[in-house]
Amino acid sequence: MKRNPEILAPAGSLEKLKTAIDFGADAVYIGGSKLNLRAFADNFTPEQIKEGVEYAHSRGRRVYVTMNVFPHNGDLEGVEDYIRELESLGVDAIIVSDPSIIVTAKEVAPKLEIHLSTQANNVNWKSALFWYNMGVKRIVLARELSLKEIKEIRSKLPEGCELEAFVHGSMCMAYSGRCLISNYMTGRDANRGACAQPCRYKYYLMEEKRQGEYFPVVEDEKGTYIMNSKDLCMIEHLKDVVEAGVYSLKIEGRMKSSYYVAGVVKSYRQALDTYLQDPKNWSFNAKWMDNLLRVSHRQYHTGFYFGETNKQVYEDSSYIRDYDIVGIVREYNSETNMAEIEQRNRVFEGDKVEVLRPDGDNFYITLDDMKETNGTKIEVANRAQMYFTIKCGTELKPKDMLIKSKGDN
């Protein structure tokens, strides 16, 4: 029986896991305490994995755990016990890049589903078939593939071999993320989870005998960004990705905010649901792009999908951050029209804010009659994660996110 494609969201913390699920993700991927490529994320403890799995499973969703570093000998110590623990916690799959982890998992947890990480740079059908025959259930395709190549890979694989591909988020300048620059410049090994992102630095050229004379590799007066990549965004071409044979539509961003997770997942959820309702007549709706333009991002691009690799370079390393999350609704009393808000960024009485929730279009409200929870009138909520109340005739729901343009006074 053919299943509908899944939306796979990043979850760098338990809060982000719950946000992803609430806003429509079919599955999330997380990092545990060992062997994942986001060493500086708020990685999950066993207790948090257990809670996250229970939250997801109770809602019919799935949880995958990344184990996608390239392990050295010392990294393999305790791997057997860690894999057994993940299986006992009920995770649905592990994402791996090295044969040592695959072999170990097959030995100690033969029923645990294995996904091959994009770090393994799978770019052809024969290698995909090799990994499938080794016991890998899903291939996370290298980002360097075109839609044409993906279609060919899909056509030559058994039906039981699933394909997953990134559709949104940051891109890496190195082939499938195999970068050595961070290790060379800072001692932080990107392939063991500690990338310092030196590709985002500003660079000049200096000839060794002319110390202090800097020659720009010209792109603009600020320097050069020849290693900088734009962000991937395939929402306008979601139909093409699905019909190329991709089952899992992956969103990058375990280091990103809960607001990023909510906004991006909502847009792709709406786009995919619309496609599933009428695949033949699906067309892009500009409304889906609104949330993607509000969350923190770099210029968007279609990556390698259409063979435009030379257009991927971005002339700046900074993010576009035009909106902030200012609060999350915790409670709403329909009798008093009072909402209790948890503050996330400074916000003032009378501010007009946008409400982001899983269903329907975003809408605006004004923050009226702001008070401390003890009833004291306030003009500004300026303490981190303080609770305050507002009067709002429009019914709000717990977990609604309040966002605000930085250009609004």
PDB file of C-alpha atoms in Angstrom, residues 10 26 90 155 207 216 235 241 276 293 303 306 332-333 372 404:
ATOM      1  CA  PRO A  10      14.322  19.227  12.705  1.00  0.00           C
ATOM      2  CA  ASP A  26       4.887  13.635  10.250  1.00  0.00           C
ATOM      3  CA  GLY A  90      11.096   3.419  21.147  1.00  0.00           C
ATOM      4  CA  SER A 155      13.228   3.790 -11.020  1.00  0.00           C
ATOM      5  CA  GLU A 207      50.509  37.534  -1.000  1.00  0.00           C
ATOM      6  CA  PRO A 216      39.916  41.400  -2.540  1.00  0.00           C
ATOM      7  CA  ILE A 235       8.088  24.795  -1.837  1.00  0.00           C
ATOM      8  CA  VAL A 241      10.060  16.589  -5.799  1.00  0.00           C
ATOM      9  CA  LEU A 276      -2.494  15.287  -1.879  1.00  0.00           C
ATOM     10  CA  LEU A 293      10.052  34.859   4.322  1.00  0.00           C
ATOM     11  CA  GLY A 303      19.919  24.139  -4.878  1.00  0.00           C
ATOM     12  CA  PHE A 306      17.586  22.127 -11.625  1.00  0.00           C
ATOM     13  CA  TYR A 332      -7.170  31.728  26.883  1.00  0.00           C
ATOM     14  CA  ASN A 333     -10.339  32.403  28.880  1.00  0.00           C
ATOM     15  CA  GLU A 372       1.414  41.173  35.037  1.00  0.00           C
ATOM     16  CA  LYS A 404       6.060  40.907  15.058  1.00  0.00           C
TER      17      LYS A 404
END
